Amino acid sequence: MLINNRFEVDPVRSKVTDRDTGDQTRLEPRLMKLLCLLIENHERLVTRQLIIKEVWDDYPGGEEGLNQAISGLRKLLHDEQKQLIETLPKKGYCFHGVLSDNIPAAKRKLLKPVYVAGILLLVILTVFTFLFYRTSRNSYTNQSSTEEHIRLFKIDSARQAEKLKK
């Protein structure tokens, strides 16, 4: 997902990329969980109690951890004016960023070569499988044919030997 057309959030890799500077920041799991919780509740109040319960599992030091985490997210998202993550005193926080789920065009372009390479590999494997099957079938047929020739040769040799005996 994309915040303010600038910060690309990748929850799976716990990574935030600033598209303006190219900086990539890996977040600790609690910070990523907090950021995702705020994003999921976009433009709605997320109470301090809910955050401490969801992110810190009601840990007694959760209040101080929450303050530090919000400060860290604001620094990461360049939210010096505290407009992106708004503090509602004694209540909680509200996330006001502009969100989009679009995959950046650069990533879409990168996916195409991967698909092309996969299809090419599949075609090559299919051709090799066909050729291997064909070759092994021919060798079996050739082996059967050779055995048949040997059998016929033995029969022919036996007939000629009988003719010579007579």
Short mmCIF file of C-alpha atoms in Angstrom, two decimals:
data_model
loop_
_atom_site.label_atom_id
_atom_site.label_comp_id
_atom_site.label_asym_id
_atom_site.label_seq_id
_atom_site.Cartn_x
_atom_site.Cartn_y
_atom_site.Cartn_z
CA MET A 1 0.00 0.00 0.00
CA LEU A 2 1.06 3.56 -0.57
CA ILE A 3 0.80 6.48 1.87
CA ASN A 4 0.58 9.99 0.40
CA ASN A 5 1.94 8.67 -2.90
CA ARG A 6 5.33 8.57 -1.23
CA PHE A 7 5.72 5.85 1.38
CA GLU A 8 5.35 2.29 0.19
CA VAL A 9 4.39 -0.01 3.07
CA ASP A 10 5.16 -3.72 2.78
CA PRO A 11 3.72 -5.44 5.89
CA VAL A 12 4.94 -8.89 4.82
CA ARG A 13 8.57 -7.77 4.80
CA SER A 14 8.06 -5.19 7.60
CA LYS A 15 9.51 -2.56 5.32
CA VAL A 16 8.67 1.06 4.45
CA THR A 17 10.22 2.62 1.36
CA ASP A 18 10.37 6.38 0.80
CA ARG A 19 9.84 6.65 -2.96
CA ASP A 20 11.23 10.21 -3.02
CA THR A 21 14.61 9.31 -1.53
CA GLY A 22 14.71 5.56 -2.17
CA ASP A 23 15.40 4.94 1.54
CA GLN A 24 14.14 1.60 2.83
CA THR A 25 13.47 1.17 6.53
CA ARG A 26 12.84 -2.17 8.15
CA LEU A 27 10.39 -1.88 11.04
CA GLU A 28 10.28 -4.02 14.11
CA PRO A 29 7.06 -6.11 14.23
CA ARG A 30 5.31 -3.92 16.81
CA LEU A 31 5.87 -0.75 14.80
CA MET A 32 4.55 -2.40 11.64
CA LYS A 33 1.56 -3.77 13.54
CA LEU A 34 0.85 -0.27 14.91
CA LEU A 35 1.15 1.34 11.49
CA CYS A 36 -1.18 -1.27 9.97
CA LEU A 37 -3.69 -0.80 12.79
CA LEU A 38 -3.73 2.96 12.21
CA ILE A 39 -4.08 2.47 8.44
CA GLU A 40 -6.90 -0.07 8.86
CA ASN A 41 -8.78 2.50 10.91
CA HIS A 42 -8.09 5.34 8.47
CA GLU A 43 -9.76 8.61 9.56
CA ARG A 44 -11.12 6.96 12.74
CA LEU A 45 -10.02 7.21 16.34
CA VAL A 46 -7.88 4.32 17.52
CA THR A 47 -7.84 4.41 21.31
CA ARG A 48 -4.67 4.05 23.31
CA GLN A 49 -6.26 1.13 25.16
CA LEU A 50 -6.98 -0.72 21.90
CA ILE A 51 -3.45 -0.13 20.63
CA ILE A 52 -1.87 -1.32 23.88
CA LYS A 53 -4.11 -4.39 23.85
CA GLU A 54 -3.55 -5.25 20.17
CA VAL A 55 0.12 -4.32 19.77
CA TRP A 56 1.58 -4.72 23.27
CA ASP A 57 -0.75 -7.50 24.53
CA ASP A 58 -1.67 -5.37 27.59
CA TYR A 59 1.98 -5.22 28.65
CA PRO A 60 2.33 -2.84 31.63
CA GLY A 61 5.02 -0.77 29.86
CA GLY A 62 2.82 -0.39 26.79
CA GLU A 63 2.02 3.30 27.48
CA GLU A 64 5.66 4.39 27.18
CA GLY A 65 6.27 1.99 24.29
CA LEU A 66 3.28 3.47 22.45
CA ASN A 67 4.59 7.04 22.88
CA GLN A 68 7.98 6.03 21.49
CA ALA A 69 6.42 4.07 18.63
CA ILE A 70 4.22 6.97 17.53
CA SER A 71 7.25 9.27 17.68
CA GLY A 72 9.24 6.80 15.56
CA LEU A 73 6.47 6.46 12.96
CA ARG A 74 6.12 10.23 12.70
CA LYS A 75 9.84 10.57 12.14
CA LEU A 76 9.80 7.80 9.51
CA LEU A 77 6.83 9.36 7.67
CA HIS A 78 8.23 12.92 7.98
CA ASP A 79 5.19 13.99 10.01
CA GLU A 80 6.77 16.85 11.94
CA GLN A 81 3.45 18.79 11.97
CA LYS A 82 1.63 15.76 13.47
CA GLN A 83 -1.01 15.92 10.75
CA LEU A 84 -0.55 12.45 9.30
CA ILE A 85 -0.86 10.78 12.71
CA GLU A 86 -2.99 13.10 14.79
CA THR A 87 -2.90 12.86 18.58
CA LEU A 88 -6.28 13.11 20.28
CA PRO A 89 -5.20 13.88 23.88
CA LYS A 90 -6.16 11.24 26.47
CA LYS A 91 -8.03 9.31 23.75
CA GLY A 92 -5.72 7.98 21.07
CA TYR A 93 -4.65 8.59 17.49
CA CYS A 94 -6.19 9.17 14.09
CA PHE A 95 -4.43 8.43 10.79
CA HIS A 96 -5.10 10.98 8.01
CA GLY A 97 -2.79 9.88 5.19
CA VAL A 98 -3.92 9.43 1.60
CA LEU A 99 -3.90 5.70 0.88
CA SER A 100 -3.72 3.76 -2.36
CA ASP A 101 -3.34 0.06 -2.98
CA ASN A 102 -1.80 0.38 -6.43
CA ILE A 103 1.35 -1.53 -7.23
CA PRO A 104 3.84 1.00 -8.57
CA ALA A 105 4.33 0.92 -12.35
CA ALA A 106 8.01 -0.01 -11.90
CA LYS A 107 7.03 -3.18 -10.03
CA ARG A 108 4.38 -4.06 -12.64
CA LYS A 109 7.06 -3.80 -15.33
CA LEU A 110 9.33 -6.10 -13.32
CA LEU A 111 6.62 -8.76 -13.09
CA LYS A 112 6.37 -9.15 -16.88
CA PRO A 113 9.94 -10.51 -17.37
CA VAL A 114 9.33 -12.97 -14.54
CA TYR A 115 6.22 -14.31 -16.25
CA VAL A 116 7.96 -14.44 -19.62
CA ALA A 117 10.91 -16.33 -18.09
CA GLY A 118 8.53 -18.77 -16.38
CA ILE A 119 6.63 -19.47 -19.59
CA LEU A 120 9.87 -19.86 -21.53
CA LEU A 121 11.16 -22.34 -18.94
CA LEU A 122 7.90 -24.28 -19.14
CA VAL A 123 8.13 -24.47 -22.94
CA ILE A 124 11.77 -25.66 -22.78
CA LEU A 125 10.88 -28.35 -20.23
CA THR A 126 7.97 -29.49 -22.41
CA VAL A 127 10.19 -29.75 -25.50
CA PHE A 128 12.90 -31.67 -23.61
CA THR A 129 10.29 -34.03 -22.13
CA PHE A 130 8.86 -34.67 -25.59
CA LEU A 131 12.30 -35.29 -27.10
CA PHE A 132 13.32 -37.58 -24.23
CA TYR A 133 10.09 -39.58 -24.55
CA ARG A 134 10.51 -39.81 -28.30
CA THR A 135 14.17 -40.90 -28.02
CA SER A 136 13.48 -43.50 -25.34
CA ARG A 137 10.53 -44.84 -27.35
CA ASN A 138 12.67 -45.07 -30.49
CA SER A 139 15.43 -46.84 -28.60
CA TYR A 140 12.86 -49.33 -27.24
CA THR A 141 11.47 -49.79 -30.74
CA ASN A 142 15.00 -50.15 -32.15
CA GLN A 143 15.86 -52.68 -29.43
CA SER A 144 12.71 -54.69 -30.19
CA SER A 145 13.49 -54.48 -33.90
CA THR A 146 17.07 -55.68 -33.30
CA GLU A 147 15.87 -58.57 -31.15
CA GLU A 148 13.37 -59.49 -33.89
CA HIS A 149 16.16 -59.45 -36.50
CA ILE A 150 18.33 -61.70 -34.32
CA ARG A 151 15.44 -64.14 -33.82
CA LEU A 152 14.71 -64.23 -37.54
CA PHE A 153 18.42 -64.67 -38.28
CA LYS A 154 18.55 -67.65 -35.88
CA ILE A 155 15.49 -69.18 -37.52
CA ASP A 156 16.99 -68.62 -40.96
CA SER A 157 20.34 -70.07 -39.82
CA ALA A 158 18.58 -73.13 -38.41
CA ARG A 159 16.73 -73.69 -41.70
CA GLN A 160 19.94 -73.40 -43.69
CA ALA A 161 21.66 -75.81 -41.29
CA GLU A 162 18.84 -78.34 -41.84
CA LYS A 163 19.13 -77.93 -45.58
CA LEU A 164 22.84 -78.67 -45.37
CA LYS A 165 22.20 -81.82 -43.33
CA LYS A 166 19.95 -83.17 -46.04
#
